XYZ file of C-alpha atoms in Angstrom:
653
model
C 0.000 0.000 0.000
C 2.786 2.433 0.865
C 4.448 1.582 -2.435
C 1.319 2.671 -4.286
C 1.200 5.843 -2.234
C 4.795 6.522 -3.247
C 3.878 6.231 -6.931
C 0.879 8.511 -6.425
C 2.623 11.268 -4.518
C 5.781 11.333 -6.643
C 3.691 11.511 -9.811
C 1.941 14.619 -8.542
C 4.945 16.268 -6.914
C 7.352 15.747 -9.813
C 4.684 16.875 -12.271
C 4.148 20.084 -10.335
C 7.880 20.747 -10.067
C 8.146 20.429 -13.832
C 9.986 17.141 -14.325
C 10.064 16.434 -18.079
C 8.294 13.345 -19.313
C 5.367 13.500 -16.890
C 2.650 15.452 -18.723
C 0.027 13.383 -16.923
C 1.620 13.277 -13.468
C -1.535 14.793 -12.001
C -3.113 11.303 -12.242
C -1.395 10.563 -8.933
C -4.470 12.099 -7.308
C -6.638 9.502 -9.049
C -4.404 6.780 -7.658
C -4.889 8.270 -4.189
C -8.669 8.264 -4.654
C -8.771 4.539 -5.398
C -6.379 3.705 -2.540
C -8.442 5.806 -0.144
C -11.692 4.162 -1.185
C -10.113 0.724 -0.799
C -8.840 1.394 2.724
C -11.817 3.314 4.096
C -14.357 1.142 2.343
C -12.732 -1.947 3.833
C -12.749 -0.447 7.336
C -16.415 0.521 7.123
C -17.476 -2.832 5.678
C -15.633 -4.761 8.360
C -17.248 -2.617 11.054
C -20.657 -3.248 9.535
C -19.966 -6.978 9.244
C -18.701 -7.255 12.822
C -21.187 -5.045 14.671
C -24.118 -4.698 12.289
C -23.765 -0.913 12.359
C -21.197 1.888 12.227
C -19.813 4.111 14.933
C -19.735 7.548 13.374
C -17.742 8.935 16.298
C -15.056 6.276 15.880
C -14.964 6.725 12.102
C -14.665 10.510 12.118
C -12.228 10.439 15.021
C -9.903 8.312 12.880
C -10.316 10.756 9.999
C -9.546 13.752 12.205
C -6.479 12.120 13.760
C -5.251 11.108 10.319
C -5.740 14.404 8.493
C -6.286 17.401 10.739
C -3.004 17.846 12.698
C -0.744 17.900 9.647
C -3.231 20.062 7.749
C -3.351 22.699 10.479
C 0.443 22.702 10.825
C 0.767 23.250 7.077
C -1.838 26.012 6.908
C -0.425 27.813 9.958
C 3.106 28.039 8.552
C 1.819 28.693 5.038
C -0.348 31.546 6.306
C 2.697 33.040 8.029
C 4.775 32.813 4.832
C 1.912 34.161 2.738
C 1.525 37.095 5.122
C 5.217 37.910 4.682
C 5.415 37.805 0.893
C 2.025 37.905 -0.863
C 0.711 41.225 -2.067
C -2.568 42.343 -0.498
C -4.917 41.328 -3.310
C -3.200 37.927 -3.438
C -3.268 37.557 0.350
C -6.969 38.413 0.250
C -7.506 35.543 -2.186
C -5.429 33.305 0.064
C -7.823 34.156 2.892
C -10.732 32.869 0.814
C -8.770 29.715 -0.017
C -7.972 29.149 3.660
C -11.628 29.408 4.656
C -12.708 27.057 1.886
C -9.971 24.500 2.614
C -10.696 24.436 6.350
C -14.374 23.791 5.624
C -13.476 21.112 3.037
C -15.074 23.212 0.316
C -11.972 24.172 -1.628
C -12.930 22.059 -4.628
C -16.097 24.143 -4.948
C -14.135 27.358 -4.418
C -11.674 26.548 -7.190
C -14.423 25.184 -9.427
C -15.921 28.668 -9.411
C -12.600 30.196 -10.450
C -9.891 29.024 -12.832
C -9.595 25.458 -13.951
C -6.776 23.349 -12.519
C -4.803 23.579 -15.775
C -5.500 27.271 -16.488
C -2.933 30.050 -16.381
C -3.179 31.628 -12.942
C -4.038 28.422 -11.102
C -0.322 27.956 -10.370
C -0.468 30.944 -7.994
C -3.258 29.514 -5.820
C -1.415 28.601 -2.631
C -3.960 26.022 -1.385
C -5.105 24.716 -4.762
C -3.986 21.190 -3.906
C -6.540 20.931 -1.094
C -9.297 20.438 -3.686
C -8.637 16.681 -3.630
C -8.850 16.546 0.178
C -12.217 18.283 -0.057
C -13.454 15.726 -2.596
C -12.455 12.877 -0.288
C -14.048 14.370 2.810
C -17.275 15.167 0.995
C -17.345 11.549 -0.134
C -16.744 10.315 3.403
C -19.504 12.496 4.761
C -21.923 10.758 2.396
C -20.625 7.159 2.383
C -21.189 6.229 6.075
C -24.751 7.510 5.948
C -25.459 5.527 2.777
C -24.158 2.416 4.521
C -26.311 3.107 7.586
C -29.343 3.739 5.394
C -29.062 0.308 3.757
C -27.428 -1.613 6.621
C -30.364 -4.042 6.967
C -29.917 -5.308 3.409
C -26.450 -6.038 2.066
C -27.889 -6.657 -1.378
C -29.620 -3.284 -1.438
C -26.446 -1.595 -0.177
C -24.281 -3.183 -2.860
C -26.851 -2.236 -5.477
C -26.876 1.384 -4.240
C -23.068 1.599 -4.260
C -22.869 -0.002 -7.718
C -25.544 2.325 -9.051
C -23.697 5.320 -7.609
C -20.477 4.078 -9.254
C -22.129 3.706 -12.652
C -23.960 7.029 -12.441
C -20.837 8.919 -11.414
C -18.714 7.304 -14.130
C -21.282 7.906 -16.883
C -21.745 11.529 -15.795
C -17.979 12.054 -15.782
C -17.617 10.588 -19.269
C -20.587 12.503 -20.646
C -19.845 15.951 -19.234
C -16.048 16.177 -19.433
C -16.028 17.258 -23.112
C -18.307 20.226 -22.373
C -17.637 21.034 -18.709
C -14.159 19.850 -17.777
C -13.855 22.128 -14.749
C -16.953 20.626 -13.110
C -15.993 17.014 -13.728
C -12.471 17.682 -12.485
C -13.350 19.387 -9.211
C -16.773 18.214 -8.065
C -17.107 15.057 -5.999
C -20.174 13.553 -7.774
C -18.029 13.207 -10.907
C -15.049 11.795 -8.979
C -17.005 9.494 -6.659
C -16.638 6.569 -9.073
C -12.877 6.528 -8.466
C -13.299 6.287 -4.702
C -16.090 3.750 -5.216
C -13.717 1.679 -7.346
C -11.646 1.139 -4.218
C -14.718 0.686 -1.989
C -16.278 -1.978 -4.213
C -12.952 -3.767 -4.625
C -12.516 -3.901 -0.835
C -16.064 -5.219 -0.331
C -15.567 -7.842 -3.030
C -12.324 -8.996 -1.398
C -13.814 -9.202 2.094
C -16.908 -11.055 0.964
C -14.902 -13.473 -1.193
C -12.153 -13.886 1.417
C -9.719 -12.842 -1.267
C -6.076 -13.810 -0.994
C -5.075 -10.675 -2.939
C -2.538 -12.847 -4.726
C -3.241 -14.116 -8.230
C -0.721 -13.617 -11.043
C 2.277 -11.356 -11.657
C 0.675 -10.137 -14.884
C -1.873 -8.183 -12.844
C 0.839 -6.214 -11.044
C 2.757 -5.571 -14.243
C -0.413 -4.448 -15.997
C -1.390 -2.221 -13.096
C 2.018 -0.551 -12.909
C 2.094 -0.185 -16.683
C -1.286 1.550 -16.747
C -0.288 4.031 -14.031
C 3.075 4.817 -15.632
C 1.448 5.123 -19.057
C -1.083 7.498 -17.577
C 1.598 9.686 -16.000
C 3.641 9.676 -19.215
C 0.951 9.977 -21.875
C -2.312 11.362 -20.507
C -3.121 14.905 -21.544
C -4.718 17.645 -19.474
C -7.074 18.221 -22.365
C -10.229 16.200 -21.849
C -9.301 15.040 -18.350
C -10.757 13.340 -16.329
C -13.220 11.696 -18.758
C -12.224 8.294 -20.056
C -8.545 9.011 -19.371
C -9.062 8.797 -15.602
C -10.088 5.174 -16.070
C -6.468 4.300 -16.924
C -4.849 5.086 -13.523
C -7.970 3.941 -11.659
C -7.872 0.514 -13.307
C -4.104 0.271 -12.847
C -4.438 1.007 -9.133
C -7.240 -1.521 -8.733
C -5.130 -4.224 -10.392
C -2.154 -3.538 -8.114
C -4.397 -3.581 -5.022
C -6.114 -6.789 -6.095
C -2.735 -8.506 -6.482
C -0.985 -6.731 -3.638
C 0.148 -9.841 -1.726
C 1.627 -11.677 -4.685
C 5.403 -12.022 -4.688
C 6.694 -10.649 -7.982
C 9.271 -8.062 -9.050
C 6.697 -5.244 -9.115
C 5.324 -5.851 -5.653
C 8.754 -6.622 -4.227
C 10.096 -3.369 -5.658
C 7.204 -1.468 -4.108
C 8.005 -3.045 -0.742
C 11.579 -1.807 -0.336
C 12.437 0.468 2.587
C 12.964 3.752 0.627
C 9.698 3.249 -1.256
C 7.786 2.483 1.928
C 9.258 5.553 3.632
C 8.068 7.884 0.861
C 4.696 6.171 1.012
C 4.463 6.807 4.742
C 5.200 10.523 4.353
C 3.018 10.803 1.243
C 0.181 12.705 2.914
C 2.514 15.267 4.484
C 4.502 15.517 1.266
C 1.325 16.168 -0.690
C 0.310 18.830 1.838
C 3.642 20.639 1.825
C 4.927 20.398 -1.727
C 2.439 22.782 -3.344
C 2.746 25.726 -0.890
C 6.532 25.351 -0.996
C 6.449 25.396 -4.798
C 4.020 28.295 -5.182
C 5.427 30.580 -2.503
C 9.089 29.947 -3.318
C 8.526 30.466 -7.029
C 6.531 33.617 -6.283
C 9.150 34.981 -3.897
C 12.002 34.176 -6.267
C 10.046 35.402 -9.326
C 10.565 32.007 -10.922
C 13.375 29.504 -10.491
C 16.841 30.114 -11.902
C 17.019 26.542 -13.170
C 16.604 22.873 -12.402
C 19.040 22.917 -9.487
C 17.071 25.529 -7.588
C 13.828 23.631 -8.226
C 15.489 20.488 -6.862
C 16.571 22.333 -3.708
C 13.056 23.568 -3.034
C 11.739 20.062 -3.656
C 14.248 18.746 -1.121
C 13.000 21.365 1.333
C 9.451 20.086 0.829
C 10.696 16.571 1.618
C 12.309 17.822 4.832
C 9.092 19.517 5.933
C 7.097 16.418 5.049
C 9.422 14.158 7.042
C 9.221 16.415 10.094
C 5.470 16.640 9.762
C 5.118 12.864 9.515
C 7.492 12.147 12.410
C 6.403 14.794 14.900
C 2.803 15.582 13.974
C 1.142 12.826 11.964
C 2.499 9.809 13.817
C 2.070 10.987 17.434
C -1.489 12.190 16.860
C -2.449 9.018 15.024
C -1.249 6.902 17.944
C -3.340 8.802 20.470
C -6.171 6.748 21.923
C -8.721 9.160 23.382
C -11.410 7.715 25.651
C -14.152 9.709 23.977
C -14.139 10.176 20.212
C -16.534 13.095 20.350
C -13.971 15.035 22.411
C -11.508 14.708 19.542
C -14.082 16.112 17.175
C -14.820 18.933 19.595
C -11.113 19.694 19.896
C -11.127 20.271 16.142
C -13.162 23.429 16.717
C -10.296 25.550 18.086
C -7.746 25.209 15.243
C -10.605 25.393 12.731
C -11.775 28.651 14.283
C -8.243 30.052 14.183
C -7.816 29.227 10.483
C -11.267 30.574 9.643
C -10.468 33.720 11.597
C -7.160 34.225 9.780
C -8.851 33.705 6.446
C -11.652 36.119 7.316
C -9.151 38.724 8.532
C -7.180 38.551 5.286
C -10.364 38.811 3.246
C -12.192 41.518 5.198
C -9.079 43.676 5.568
C -8.337 43.489 1.811
C -5.135 41.551 2.305
C -3.714 43.879 4.999
C -1.925 46.406 2.744
C -0.385 48.162 5.758
C 2.198 45.360 5.834
C 4.140 47.237 3.147
C 5.597 50.729 2.764
C 3.854 53.682 1.073
C 5.841 53.521 -2.165
C 5.061 49.832 -2.617
C 1.409 50.510 -1.832
C 1.092 52.804 -4.864
C 1.857 49.894 -7.172
C -0.018 47.414 -5.005
C -3.098 49.590 -5.416
C -2.538 49.711 -9.178
C -2.120 45.933 -9.348
C -5.497 45.442 -7.681
C -7.190 48.250 -9.609
C -8.251 46.267 -12.650
C -11.344 44.416 -11.394
C -14.704 45.865 -12.316
C -18.398 45.245 -11.872
C -19.528 43.327 -14.924
C -22.871 42.264 -13.433
C -24.805 43.952 -16.241
C -22.710 42.277 -18.914
C -23.950 39.232 -20.771
C -23.201 37.150 -23.838
C -26.334 36.489 -25.910
C -26.873 32.914 -27.081
C -29.019 34.050 -30.002
C -29.810 37.175 -31.963
C -27.598 39.569 -33.947
C -24.900 39.735 -31.226
C -24.791 36.006 -30.504
C -21.545 35.098 -28.732
C -20.416 38.718 -28.281
C -20.004 40.113 -24.764
C -22.327 43.093 -24.337
C -22.124 45.503 -21.409
C -24.824 48.150 -21.025
C -23.638 51.230 -19.133
C -25.467 54.306 -17.926
C -29.236 54.391 -17.373
C -31.520 51.725 -18.786
C -32.762 52.199 -22.323
C -31.853 51.688 -25.967
C -28.207 52.684 -26.441
C -27.483 56.083 -27.918
C -23.729 55.525 -27.810
C -21.933 52.339 -28.902
C -18.377 51.687 -27.715
C -16.428 48.938 -29.475
C -12.931 47.750 -28.679
C -10.501 45.292 -27.148
C -9.029 44.922 -23.650
C -8.091 48.620 -23.657
C -11.805 49.333 -23.721
C -12.328 47.062 -20.748
C -9.726 49.094 -18.865
C -11.739 52.282 -19.538
C -15.072 50.814 -18.505
C -15.484 52.615 -15.185
C -14.638 56.018 -16.643
C -17.043 55.517 -19.533
C -19.749 54.345 -17.154
C -19.209 57.397 -14.956
C -19.557 59.702 -17.985
C -22.685 57.877 -19.178
C -24.397 58.236 -15.812
C -23.362 61.872 -15.541
C -24.967 62.600 -18.911
C -27.889 60.213 -18.229
C -27.376 58.657 -21.666
C -27.619 54.872 -22.140
C -24.686 53.274 -23.933
C -23.472 49.826 -24.937
C -19.975 48.359 -24.726
C -18.949 45.609 -27.163
C -15.557 44.096 -26.521
C -13.316 41.245 -27.568
C -9.757 41.069 -26.212
C -6.981 41.119 -28.805
C -9.376 41.928 -31.637
C -9.133 45.199 -33.639
C -12.492 46.999 -33.885
C -12.525 47.361 -37.656
C -14.171 45.429 -40.473
C -12.520 43.057 -42.916
C -9.456 41.973 -40.931
C -8.260 38.560 -39.836
C -5.520 38.038 -37.303
C -3.043 35.444 -36.146
C -1.522 35.909 -32.689
C 1.434 34.084 -31.205
C -0.262 33.507 -27.844
C -3.754 32.817 -29.177
C -5.081 29.532 -30.480
C -6.474 29.222 -34.018
C -9.919 28.926 -32.441
C -9.425 32.237 -30.606
C -8.242 33.919 -33.798
C -11.313 32.582 -35.585
C -13.557 33.816 -32.760
C -12.262 37.350 -33.348
C -13.272 37.174 -37.017
C -16.647 35.671 -36.099
C -17.431 38.314 -33.480
C -16.375 41.145 -35.780
C -18.761 39.880 -38.445
C -21.588 39.654 -35.919
C -20.860 43.129 -34.595
C -20.849 44.440 -38.158
C -24.358 43.114 -38.689
C -25.514 43.774 -35.147
C -24.717 47.487 -35.267
C -27.459 47.855 -37.868
C -30.012 46.679 -35.298
C -29.371 49.670 -33.011
C -31.352 52.414 -34.781
C -31.289 54.879 -31.887
C -27.500 54.864 -31.575
C -25.959 58.046 -32.980
C -22.347 57.845 -31.761
C -19.623 55.196 -32.180
C -16.433 55.159 -30.094
C -13.502 52.899 -31.078
C -10.914 51.918 -28.464
C -7.955 49.598 -29.096
C -4.279 48.962 -28.634
C -3.570 50.455 -32.035
C 0.233 50.361 -31.659
C 0.207 46.603 -31.166
C -1.884 46.005 -34.261
C 0.123 48.436 -36.395
C 3.590 47.241 -35.336
C 2.721 43.559 -35.029
C 4.379 43.084 -31.647
C 4.259 44.096 -28.008
C 6.954 45.792 -25.970
C 9.113 45.039 -22.954
C 8.259 41.726 -21.334
C 5.540 41.320 -23.979
C 7.819 41.919 -26.960
C 7.554 38.264 -27.946
C 3.783 38.596 -28.321
C 3.201 39.033 -32.025
C 0.168 39.538 -34.215
C -0.249 39.405 -37.971
C -3.146 41.220 -39.608
C -4.442 40.232 -43.006
C -6.999 41.835 -45.243
C -7.401 44.150 -48.217
C -4.277 42.593 -49.801
C -2.128 44.708 -47.517
C 1.585 43.794 -47.294
C 2.075 44.966 -43.667
C 0.094 45.293 -40.468
C 0.168 49.081 -40.628
C -1.121 49.071 -44.184
C -3.831 46.520 -43.323
C -4.953 48.735 -40.454
C -4.962 51.819 -42.670
C -6.971 50.114 -45.401
C -9.389 48.676 -42.864
C -9.983 52.192 -41.508
C -10.489 53.533 -45.005
C -13.059 50.829 -45.745
C -14.771 50.708 -42.344
C -15.330 54.386 -41.600
C -17.662 55.108 -44.560
C -19.765 52.060 -43.671
C -19.907 53.121 -40.023
C -20.823 56.659 -41.025
C -23.943 55.390 -42.771
C -25.418 54.656 -39.340
C -23.528 56.833 -36.871
C -23.520 60.580 -37.226
C -20.371 60.823 -35.101
C -17.355 58.535 -34.804
C -14.771 58.993 -32.059
C -11.434 57.187 -31.698
C -9.401 56.922 -28.494
C -5.736 57.749 -28.973
C -3.889 54.889 -27.351
C -2.143 56.027 -24.148
C 1.664 55.857 -24.134
C 3.236 52.484 -23.363
C 5.832 51.773 -20.653
C 8.044 48.844 -21.749
C 9.549 48.064 -18.338
C 6.482 48.499 -16.161
C 4.139 45.977 -14.610
C 2.366 46.996 -11.417
C 2.482 43.494 -9.941
C 6.186 43.071 -10.610
C 6.976 46.553 -9.322
C 4.901 45.978 -6.193
C 6.753 42.725 -5.479
C 10.176 44.279 -6.030
C 9.398 47.099 -3.605
C 7.533 44.952 -1.082
C 10.343 42.396 -0.959
C 12.999 45.141 -0.777
C 14.726 44.044 -3.971
C 14.778 47.666 -5.061
C 14.312 50.837 -3.023
C 12.808 53.058 -5.723
C 11.072 52.384 -9.058
C 13.727 54.318 -10.954
C 13.158 54.761 -14.667
C 10.677 51.914 -14.996
C 7.738 54.184 -14.255
C 8.669 56.983 -16.653
C 9.513 57.221 -20.304
C 10.738 60.082 -22.455
C 7.895 61.535 -24.480
C 9.949 61.256 -27.672
C 10.453 57.538 -26.987
C 6.754 57.029 -26.360
C 5.963 58.772 -29.648
C 7.808 56.048 -31.597
C 4.765 53.813 -31.008
C 2.152 56.538 -31.305
C -0.465 55.801 -33.967
C -2.034 59.257 -34.032
C -0.625 59.808 -37.562
C -2.724 56.826 -38.678
C -5.860 58.808 -37.878
C -4.677 62.243 -39.030
C -6.284 62.063 -42.513
C -9.626 61.227 -40.938
C -9.464 63.842 -38.188
C -8.480 66.472 -40.768
C -11.430 65.555 -42.977
C -13.787 65.499 -40.022
C -14.645 61.786 -40.386
C -13.550 61.082 -36.836
C -12.826 62.968 -33.617
C -9.796 61.885 -31.618
C -10.052 61.733 -27.827
C -6.545 62.286 -26.522
C -5.417 61.200 -23.000
C -1.762 62.108 -23.546
C -1.973 65.604 -21.989
C -3.161 63.965 -18.756
C -0.287 61.456 -18.675
C 2.650 63.314 -20.195
C 4.475 66.589 -19.766
C 6.403 68.176 -22.610
C 9.334 65.888 -21.828
C 8.197 62.722 -20.063
C 5.249 60.411 -19.513
C 4.652 58.659 -16.182
C 2.536 55.809 -14.833
C 1.930 58.118 -11.854
C 0.925 61.473 -13.395
C 2.131 64.425 -11.339
C -1.410 65.733 -10.858
C -2.848 62.355 -9.775
C -4.340 62.584 -6.257
C -2.456 60.714 -3.526
C 0.133 59.563 -6.081
C -2.188 56.902 -7.470
C -0.926 54.566 -10.186
C -2.580 54.917 -13.571
C -1.169 51.785 -15.207
C -1.829 48.120 -14.527
C 0.886 46.912 -16.890
C 2.868 48.326 -19.792
C -0.215 49.413 -21.714
C -3.464 48.937 -19.734
C -4.859 51.753 -17.613
C -6.257 51.211 -14.124
C -9.777 52.002 -12.965
C -8.365 55.051 -11.197
C -7.044 56.376 -14.503
C -10.305 55.581 -16.277
C -12.313 57.537 -13.712
C -9.870 60.443 -13.867
C -10.277 60.531 -17.654
C -14.091 60.482 -17.471
C -14.376 64.224 -18.393
C -12.672 63.429 -21.707
C -15.587 61.151 -22.568
C -18.270 63.803 -22.021
C -18.437 64.730 -25.765
C -19.510 61.161 -26.559
C -22.717 61.654 -24.632
C -23.652 65.047 -26.006
C -26.502 65.264 -28.490
C -25.312 65.461 -32.120
C -25.485 68.909 -33.698
């Protein structure tokens, strides 16, 4: 059993630490699920067979002694480390994670956020506790199911088998369309735990010897190793989860047979890693996330190996001085153990609530760091009025009404730069009491007749841009009361074909109108789009893209200052105006502003002096940051620029 645990935990840990050749190492969790079901199912069935009932106090006391002490030790030290290094908005999120994990609801918490394999999930400090939550939710249900059917073994076996089949079929059916749900939620993972439960019941009832033929062990090991080496995150769990689950079941069923596989899994080093597997699983992920965050990524494989070794040290100490002593305790009253759980639970819940309610405790850091901390957290907005129609002229396009209710008089179309301006536009719309409509698609130029290919977008995402543009083109004609169109985009990116600074490797290629270059494609698209737009809109405004800052990212700057790696931002927060002008696309619009086809709304005077531009404009109140990253404005900047948007909401002359 410990040998199987070793395989499971090393698969997960080495996968997370980036060992090559283990694209499916996350299947170690599936191995754990089957092992857990086998052990706990066997314990419960033997209790039922011996006594005719179950002692819930005894069962949950064992669970608490097994899991809680090491968990609370991990979360206590992790919370301390997180307090020292996480920025406030990240520490606030950690508080939510801590509450959810302590209540065994973290799988639901993460299900509502990013998927396990999404970008951003790697910064969730307690992400790994999702699997513990799945197990505990299962073990809240299983004993009561057994008690419900305890008078009829046949009915109980039928209920467990039906639950297995239902869970498996649901997992297979829904994974292609809702992978996040089938990955995180226990009803879709219950079949894996029930695989172990049913195997244990079968063995007990049949008085199994658990020793049959070496081929079973070889096949089981082969399936698990194949899963870790070949299984893809895409489409998981689905049918792919059946591979490690079956492999684990085969190894368990043949666990007492003497053969090279079982003998190898019974050696002292393997057994030791198996014994510390729970603590290692608990510690490895916080060590990985927080060390990588603090170090701003690892310098190479050697550093990763050192942090992995540190996780092993913590796991060994946890197993020796926390897990083992608490597991050996024999309290006279099991309910007292459960009651004792209340104090550390309350402490963790209190810490989590404090971090959340106090917005991550920004006072932990100095005033200069707080400027950039505020900017880093100043990008979230209220999108409660936004929706994506499933039918109609704007099908699949995200629409965001702003201002008072009513048919839109002003239409605002753009990319992520428009999203950054949302609060300022909304403020201007409410001030003028004019309803407006935002249409946005990130990374997609708001002009007709263009296709694009981006280095960090998939072909499907590139195609979605073309699809949404076509739908917007037709949908605009269904807004007869709209008189004004406002176009907002990262024009410099589309014209040059690449980003700047840390994003310089992000490239985009525009095609259309037989243009040889991006800039020419953009120019020809403007020339073709504006007359068509003018047929419906009496006024067309364009937002001059704010200057870009190649070396600035509010999150990175906040970390550097908070962790005392630098004392002052230096030149990263300013840029010479002449340098900024090298990526200015105002000349692209000059022919159209001169002819009166468009009106340019210009934020540069608010951001730049005659000589320099700054992410913290000199006239900004309380030295507030106006940039989230090298090119996106913060909500603070958007609100400060709201007066510039007033002409949009004036009645046409």
